[in-house]
């Protein structure tokens, strides 16, 4: 899913207008038989934190028309049971899987807010933050997790720690990943990728 590019700066008083425009665009896209474009547009409405119920309803309709029944059910459940973390997590992760992490982040943040100790929500949010280059957020969340239990967050943590000059966390992440790779063959590729990234960083550190 292609990502719409946000403006570099948005005055807060413009958010309702932009969200309304996104909802209207989603409705037009549905009417013209383009549900995936409608889903992206609805996502920008909740990205601006306006017209949320209408945005989730529109996203659910778009998901159904795009033949994504699980995503559609997740949005329906968000509307019916907004205090349950599960549907927020399900919808958010589906969007991450489609390459729309920017739209997934608000949903995953809500899942994490509802259930702060939900490891799946935390893991999914780390991955979404990493996709969006939000290195401080990756470090803040992933550094509190058990890396042995959630190996998928090790590479995002190692890379974001490099980007934020947290060498202590880089060493912790790489050491934990090395131990895990020794006993888990499917993790060895992740370790090799992380080690190669670390070597590139050491050879060509980014400018301050």
PDB file of C-alpha atoms in Angstrom:
ATOM      1  CA  UNK A   1       0.000   0.000   0.000  1.00  0.00           C
ATOM      2  CA  UNK A   2       1.495   3.325  -1.072  1.00  0.00           C
ATOM      3  CA  UNK A   3       1.905   5.852   1.683  1.00  0.00           C
ATOM      4  CA  UNK A   4       0.485   9.374   1.366  1.00  0.00           C
ATOM      5  CA  UNK A   5       3.057  11.949   2.338  1.00  0.00           C
ATOM      6  CA  UNK A   6       2.141  14.182   5.290  1.00  0.00           C
ATOM      7  CA  UNK A   7       2.879  17.895   5.228  1.00  0.00           C
ATOM      8  CA  UNK A   8       6.047  18.858   7.140  1.00  0.00           C
ATOM      9  CA  UNK A   9       4.027  21.003   9.551  1.00  0.00           C
ATOM     10  CA  UNK A  10       0.312  21.163  10.242  1.00  0.00           C
ATOM     11  CA  UNK A  11      -1.371  23.995  12.163  1.00  0.00           C
ATOM     12  CA  UNK A  12      -3.727  22.365  14.628  1.00  0.00           C
ATOM     13  CA  UNK A  13      -6.729  24.366  13.411  1.00  0.00           C
ATOM     14  CA  UNK A  14      -6.372  22.779   9.952  1.00  0.00           C
ATOM     15  CA  UNK A  15      -6.702  19.212  11.251  1.00  0.00           C
ATOM     16  CA  UNK A  16     -10.538  19.092  11.204  1.00  0.00           C
ATOM     17  CA  UNK A  17     -10.661  20.382   7.624  1.00  0.00           C
ATOM     18  CA  UNK A  18      -8.054  17.920   6.402  1.00  0.00           C
ATOM     19  CA  UNK A  19      -9.752  15.051   8.207  1.00  0.00           C
ATOM     20  CA  UNK A  20     -13.104  16.028   6.651  1.00  0.00           C
ATOM     21  CA  UNK A  21     -11.481  16.135   3.233  1.00  0.00           C
ATOM     22  CA  UNK A  22     -10.014  12.681   3.848  1.00  0.00           C
ATOM     23  CA  UNK A  23     -13.427  11.260   4.776  1.00  0.00           C
ATOM     24  CA  UNK A  24     -15.023  12.812   1.698  1.00  0.00           C
ATOM     25  CA  UNK A  25     -12.231  11.452  -0.482  1.00  0.00           C
ATOM     26  CA  UNK A  26     -12.730   7.989   1.020  1.00  0.00           C
ATOM     27  CA  UNK A  27     -16.450   8.135   0.188  1.00  0.00           C
ATOM     28  CA  UNK A  28     -15.704   9.128  -3.403  1.00  0.00           C
ATOM     29  CA  UNK A  29     -13.154   6.343  -3.718  1.00  0.00           C
ATOM     30  CA  UNK A  30     -15.656   3.777  -2.485  1.00  0.00           C
ATOM     31  CA  UNK A  31     -18.278   5.069  -4.901  1.00  0.00           C
ATOM     32  CA  UNK A  32     -15.820   4.748  -7.782  1.00  0.00           C
ATOM     33  CA  UNK A  33     -14.841   1.191  -6.838  1.00  0.00           C
ATOM     34  CA  UNK A  34     -11.409   1.921  -5.332  1.00  0.00           C
ATOM     35  CA  UNK A  35     -11.609   0.510  -1.786  1.00  0.00           C
ATOM     36  CA  UNK A  36      -7.872   0.507  -1.109  1.00  0.00           C
ATOM     37  CA  UNK A  37      -7.632   4.195  -1.850  1.00  0.00           C
ATOM     38  CA  UNK A  38     -10.661   4.674   0.412  1.00  0.00           C
ATOM     39  CA  UNK A  39      -8.897   2.797   3.204  1.00  0.00           C
ATOM     40  CA  UNK A  40      -5.831   5.039   2.900  1.00  0.00           C
ATOM     41  CA  UNK A  41      -7.985   8.159   2.949  1.00  0.00           C
ATOM     42  CA  UNK A  42      -9.940   7.010   6.003  1.00  0.00           C
ATOM     43  CA  UNK A  43      -6.623   6.365   7.708  1.00  0.00           C
ATOM     44  CA  UNK A  44      -5.641   9.997   7.282  1.00  0.00           C
ATOM     45  CA  UNK A  45      -8.778  11.056   9.108  1.00  0.00           C
ATOM     46  CA  UNK A  46      -7.816   9.072  12.202  1.00  0.00           C
ATOM     47  CA  UNK A  47      -4.220  10.152  11.718  1.00  0.00           C
ATOM     48  CA  UNK A  48      -5.502  13.699  12.346  1.00  0.00           C
ATOM     49  CA  UNK A  49      -7.573  12.455  15.321  1.00  0.00           C
ATOM     50  CA  UNK A  50     -10.834  13.789  13.914  1.00  0.00           C
ATOM     51  CA  UNK A  51     -14.108  12.144  12.821  1.00  0.00           C
ATOM     52  CA  UNK A  52     -12.882   8.884  14.291  1.00  0.00           C
ATOM     53  CA  UNK A  53     -16.080   6.851  14.286  1.00  0.00           C
ATOM     54  CA  UNK A  54     -16.834   7.860  10.715  1.00  0.00           C
ATOM     55  CA  UNK A  55     -13.264   7.049   9.707  1.00  0.00           C
ATOM     56  CA  UNK A  56     -13.387   3.575  11.248  1.00  0.00           C
ATOM     57  CA  UNK A  57     -16.785   2.879   9.663  1.00  0.00           C
ATOM     58  CA  UNK A  58     -15.448   3.973   6.282  1.00  0.00           C
ATOM     59  CA  UNK A  59     -12.324   1.843   6.738  1.00  0.00           C
ATOM     60  CA  UNK A  60     -14.458  -1.172   7.596  1.00  0.00           C
ATOM     61  CA  UNK A  61     -16.544  -0.725   4.451  1.00  0.00           C
ATOM     62  CA  UNK A  62     -13.405  -0.332   2.373  1.00  0.00           C
ATOM     63  CA  UNK A  63     -11.851  -3.447   3.885  1.00  0.00           C
ATOM     64  CA  UNK A  64     -14.954  -5.495   3.104  1.00  0.00           C
ATOM     65  CA  UNK A  65     -14.982  -4.307  -0.495  1.00  0.00           C
ATOM     66  CA  UNK A  66     -11.249  -5.062  -0.744  1.00  0.00           C
ATOM     67  CA  UNK A  67     -11.993  -8.643   0.369  1.00  0.00           C
ATOM     68  CA  UNK A  68     -10.252  -8.275   3.724  1.00  0.00           C
ATOM     69  CA  UNK A  69     -12.932  -9.617   6.096  1.00  0.00           C
ATOM     70  CA  UNK A  70     -10.675  -9.874   9.167  1.00  0.00           C
ATOM     71  CA  UNK A  71      -9.641  -6.226   8.871  1.00  0.00           C
ATOM     72  CA  UNK A  72     -13.277  -5.254   8.355  1.00  0.00           C
ATOM     73  CA  UNK A  73     -14.295  -7.148  11.499  1.00  0.00           C
ATOM     74  CA  UNK A  74     -11.508  -5.477  13.454  1.00  0.00           C
ATOM     75  CA  UNK A  75     -12.826  -2.017  12.582  1.00  0.00           C
ATOM     76  CA  UNK A  76     -16.392  -3.072  13.421  1.00  0.00           C
ATOM     77  CA  UNK A  77     -15.196  -4.314  16.803  1.00  0.00           C
ATOM     78  CA  UNK A  78     -13.258  -1.114  17.440  1.00  0.00           C
ATOM     79  CA  UNK A  79     -16.525   0.781  17.074  1.00  0.00           C
ATOM     80  CA  UNK A  80     -18.509  -1.677  19.212  1.00  0.00           C
ATOM     81  CA  UNK A  81     -15.844  -2.386  21.871  1.00  0.00           C
ATOM     82  CA  UNK A  82     -13.393   0.519  21.880  1.00  0.00           C
ATOM     83  CA  UNK A  83     -11.951  -0.455  25.286  1.00  0.00           C
ATOM     84  CA  UNK A  84     -10.670  -3.854  24.069  1.00  0.00           C
ATOM     85  CA  UNK A  85      -7.067  -3.877  22.862  1.00  0.00           C
ATOM     86  CA  UNK A  86      -7.457  -6.815  20.489  1.00  0.00           C
ATOM     87  CA  UNK A  87      -9.230  -5.149  17.546  1.00  0.00           C
ATOM     88  CA  UNK A  88      -6.894  -2.137  17.646  1.00  0.00           C
ATOM     89  CA  UNK A  89      -3.952  -4.519  17.501  1.00  0.00           C
ATOM     90  CA  UNK A  90      -5.471  -6.609  14.719  1.00  0.00           C
ATOM     91  CA  UNK A  91      -6.293  -3.621  12.530  1.00  0.00           C
ATOM     92  CA  UNK A  92      -2.943  -1.950  13.210  1.00  0.00           C
ATOM     93  CA  UNK A  93      -0.893  -5.009  12.396  1.00  0.00           C
ATOM     94  CA  UNK A  94      -2.856  -5.620   9.175  1.00  0.00           C
ATOM     95  CA  UNK A  95      -1.926  -2.103   8.063  1.00  0.00           C
ATOM     96  CA  UNK A  96       1.735  -2.659   8.986  1.00  0.00           C
ATOM     97  CA  UNK A  97       1.635  -5.808   6.865  1.00  0.00           C
ATOM     98  CA  UNK A  98       0.295  -3.724   3.959  1.00  0.00           C
ATOM     99  CA  UNK A  99       3.132  -1.225   4.262  1.00  0.00           C
ATOM    100  CA  UNK A 100       1.017   1.489   5.887  1.00  0.00           C
ATOM    101  CA  UNK A 101       2.782   1.759   9.234  1.00  0.00           C
ATOM    102  CA  UNK A 102       2.123   5.494   9.364  1.00  0.00           C
ATOM    103  CA  UNK A 103      -1.608   4.794   9.541  1.00  0.00           C
ATOM    104  CA  UNK A 104      -1.123   1.796  11.831  1.00  0.00           C
ATOM    105  CA  UNK A 105       0.766   3.670  14.554  1.00  0.00           C
ATOM    106  CA  UNK A 106      -2.277   5.446  16.099  1.00  0.00           C
ATOM    107  CA  UNK A 107      -4.182   2.145  16.253  1.00  0.00           C
ATOM    108  CA  UNK A 108      -1.274   0.264  17.814  1.00  0.00           C
ATOM    109  CA  UNK A 109      -0.657   3.086  20.274  1.00  0.00           C
ATOM    110  CA  UNK A 110      -4.269   2.772  21.395  1.00  0.00           C
ATOM    111  CA  UNK A 111      -3.848  -1.003  21.852  1.00  0.00           C
ATOM    112  CA  UNK A 112      -0.730  -0.338  23.925  1.00  0.00           C
ATOM    113  CA  UNK A 113      -2.517   2.343  25.967  1.00  0.00           C
ATOM    114  CA  UNK A 114      -5.348  -0.063  26.786  1.00  0.00           C
ATOM    115  CA  UNK A 115      -3.052  -2.994  27.639  1.00  0.00           C
ATOM    116  CA  UNK A 116       0.461  -1.669  28.378  1.00  0.00           C
ATOM    117  CA  UNK A 117       1.781  -5.143  29.234  1.00  0.00           C
ATOM    118  CA  UNK A 118       0.458  -6.805  26.064  1.00  0.00           C
ATOM    119  CA  UNK A 119       3.685  -8.061  24.489  1.00  0.00           C
ATOM    120  CA  UNK A 120       2.181  -8.498  21.047  1.00  0.00           C
ATOM    121  CA  UNK A 121       0.972  -4.896  21.022  1.00  0.00           C
ATOM    122  CA  UNK A 122       4.367  -3.647  22.182  1.00  0.00           C
ATOM    123  CA  UNK A 123       6.204  -5.739  19.594  1.00  0.00           C
ATOM    124  CA  UNK A 124       3.918  -4.568  16.783  1.00  0.00           C
ATOM    125  CA  UNK A 125       4.321  -0.948  17.844  1.00  0.00           C
ATOM    126  CA  UNK A 126       8.122  -1.237  17.894  1.00  0.00           C
ATOM    127  CA  UNK A 127       8.060  -2.570  14.336  1.00  0.00           C
ATOM    128  CA  UNK A 128       5.718   0.187  13.183  1.00  0.00           C
ATOM    129  CA  UNK A 129       7.849   2.867  14.846  1.00  0.00           C
ATOM    130  CA  UNK A 130      10.918   1.388  13.180  1.00  0.00           C
ATOM    131  CA  UNK A 131       9.237   1.454   9.773  1.00  0.00           C
ATOM    132  CA  UNK A 132       8.550   5.147  10.299  1.00  0.00           C
ATOM    133  CA  UNK A 133      12.086   5.978  11.455  1.00  0.00           C
ATOM    134  CA  UNK A 134      10.930   6.944  14.941  1.00  0.00           C
ATOM    135  CA  UNK A 135      14.169   5.869  16.594  1.00  0.00           C
ATOM    136  CA  UNK A 136      13.613   7.453  20.003  1.00  0.00           C
ATOM    137  CA  UNK A 137      10.247   5.710  20.290  1.00  0.00           C
ATOM    138  CA  UNK A 138      11.769   2.376  19.266  1.00  0.00           C
ATOM    139  CA  UNK A 139      14.482   2.692  21.885  1.00  0.00           C
ATOM    140  CA  UNK A 140      12.082   3.824  24.580  1.00  0.00           C
ATOM    141  CA  UNK A 141       9.747   0.862  24.087  1.00  0.00           C
ATOM    142  CA  UNK A 142      12.011  -1.967  22.924  1.00  0.00           C
ATOM    143  CA  UNK A 143      14.653  -1.391  25.591  1.00  0.00           C
ATOM    144  CA  UNK A 144      12.121  -2.370  28.272  1.00  0.00           C
ATOM    145  CA  UNK A 145      11.302  -5.712  26.627  1.00  0.00           C
ATOM    146  CA  UNK A 146      12.776  -9.187  27.071  1.00  0.00           C
ATOM    147  CA  UNK A 147      14.696  -9.598  23.842  1.00  0.00           C
ATOM    148  CA  UNK A 148      14.863 -13.365  24.225  1.00  0.00           C
ATOM    149  CA  UNK A 149      11.072 -13.570  24.224  1.00  0.00           C
ATOM    150  CA  UNK A 150      10.604 -11.107  21.369  1.00  0.00           C
ATOM    151  CA  UNK A 151      13.565 -11.523  18.987  1.00  0.00           C
ATOM    152  CA  UNK A 152      11.803  -9.580  16.239  1.00  0.00           C
ATOM    153  CA  UNK A 153      12.432  -6.324  18.126  1.00  0.00           C
ATOM    154  CA  UNK A 154      16.186  -6.874  18.400  1.00  0.00           C
ATOM    155  CA  UNK A 155      17.116  -5.576  14.966  1.00  0.00           C
ATOM    156  CA  UNK A 156      14.896  -2.457  15.240  1.00  0.00           C
ATOM    157  CA  UNK A 157      16.367  -1.808  18.683  1.00  0.00           C
ATOM    158  CA  UNK A 158      19.952  -2.262  17.508  1.00  0.00           C
ATOM    159  CA  UNK A 159      19.478   0.035  14.522  1.00  0.00           C
ATOM    160  CA  UNK A 160      17.573   2.721  16.411  1.00  0.00           C
ATOM    161  CA  UNK A 161      20.118   2.586  19.219  1.00  0.00           C
ATOM    162  CA  UNK A 162      22.821   3.238  16.628  1.00  0.00           C
ATOM    163  CA  UNK A 163      20.862   6.161  15.217  1.00  0.00           C
ATOM    164  CA  UNK A 164      20.447   7.669  18.687  1.00  0.00           C
ATOM    165  CA  UNK A 165      24.045   6.935  19.766  1.00  0.00           C
ATOM    166  CA  UNK A 166      22.963   4.461  22.470  1.00  0.00           C
ATOM    167  CA  UNK A 167      25.925   2.121  22.113  1.00  0.00           C
ATOM    168  CA  UNK A 168      25.101   0.443  25.423  1.00  0.00           C
ATOM    169  CA  UNK A 169      21.823  -0.769  23.979  1.00  0.00           C
ATOM    170  CA  UNK A 170      23.479  -1.843  20.739  1.00  0.00           C
ATOM    171  CA  UNK A 171      25.834  -4.122  22.625  1.00  0.00           C
ATOM    172  CA  UNK A 172      22.978  -5.525  24.710  1.00  0.00           C
ATOM    173  CA  UNK A 173      20.853  -6.194  21.656  1.00  0.00           C
ATOM    174  CA  UNK A 174      23.661  -7.834  19.682  1.00  0.00           C
ATOM    175  CA  UNK A 175      24.753 -10.007  22.599  1.00  0.00           C
ATOM    176  CA  UNK A 176      21.215 -11.219  23.172  1.00  0.00           C
ATOM    177  CA  UNK A 177      20.669 -11.848  19.490  1.00  0.00           C
ATOM    178  CA  UNK A 178      23.931 -13.801  19.216  1.00  0.00           C
ATOM    179  CA  UNK A 179      22.893 -16.111  22.061  1.00  0.00           C
ATOM    180  CA  UNK A 180      19.502 -16.625  20.499  1.00  0.00           C
ATOM    181  CA  UNK A 181      20.986 -17.327  17.062  1.00  0.00           C
ATOM    182  CA  UNK A 182      23.169 -20.075  18.513  1.00  0.00           C
ATOM    183  CA  UNK A 183      20.158 -22.132  19.501  1.00  0.00           C
ATOM    184  CA  UNK A 184      17.573 -20.930  16.963  1.00  0.00           C
ATOM    185  CA  UNK A 185      18.586 -21.416  13.328  1.00  0.00           C
ATOM    186  CA  UNK A 186      15.790 -19.253  11.913  1.00  0.00           C
ATOM    187  CA  UNK A 187      17.157 -16.238  13.831  1.00  0.00           C
ATOM    188  CA  UNK A 188      20.634 -16.487  12.315  1.00  0.00           C
ATOM    189  CA  UNK A 189      19.662 -14.470   9.276  1.00  0.00           C
ATOM    190  CA  UNK A 190      18.375 -11.663  11.510  1.00  0.00           C
ATOM    191  CA  UNK A 191      21.633 -11.714  13.467  1.00  0.00           C
ATOM    192  CA  UNK A 192      23.702 -11.591  10.267  1.00  0.00           C
ATOM    193  CA  UNK A 193      21.671  -8.630   9.040  1.00  0.00           C
ATOM    194  CA  UNK A 194      22.085  -6.801  12.338  1.00  0.00           C
ATOM    195  CA  UNK A 195      25.820  -7.521  12.474  1.00  0.00           C
ATOM    196  CA  UNK A 196      26.280  -6.240   8.927  1.00  0.00           C
ATOM    197  CA  UNK A 197      24.370  -3.054   9.781  1.00  0.00           C
ATOM    198  CA  UNK A 198      26.576  -2.551  12.828  1.00  0.00           C
ATOM    199  CA  UNK A 199      29.734  -2.948  10.770  1.00  0.00           C
ATOM    200  CA  UNK A 200      28.479  -0.443   8.197  1.00  0.00           C
ATOM    201  CA  UNK A 201      27.707   1.991  10.982  1.00  0.00           C
ATOM    202  CA  UNK A 202      31.172   1.631  12.474  1.00  0.00           C
ATOM    203  CA  UNK A 203      32.776   2.145   9.070  1.00  0.00           C
ATOM    204  CA  UNK A 204      30.537   5.038   7.996  1.00  0.00           C
ATOM    205  CA  UNK A 205      28.902   6.630  11.061  1.00  0.00           C
ATOM    206  CA  UNK A 206      26.187   9.162  10.221  1.00  0.00           C
ATOM    207  CA  UNK A 207      26.998  12.839  10.537  1.00  0.00           C
ATOM    208  CA  UNK A 208      25.880  14.504  13.768  1.00  0.00           C
TER     209      UNK A 208
END
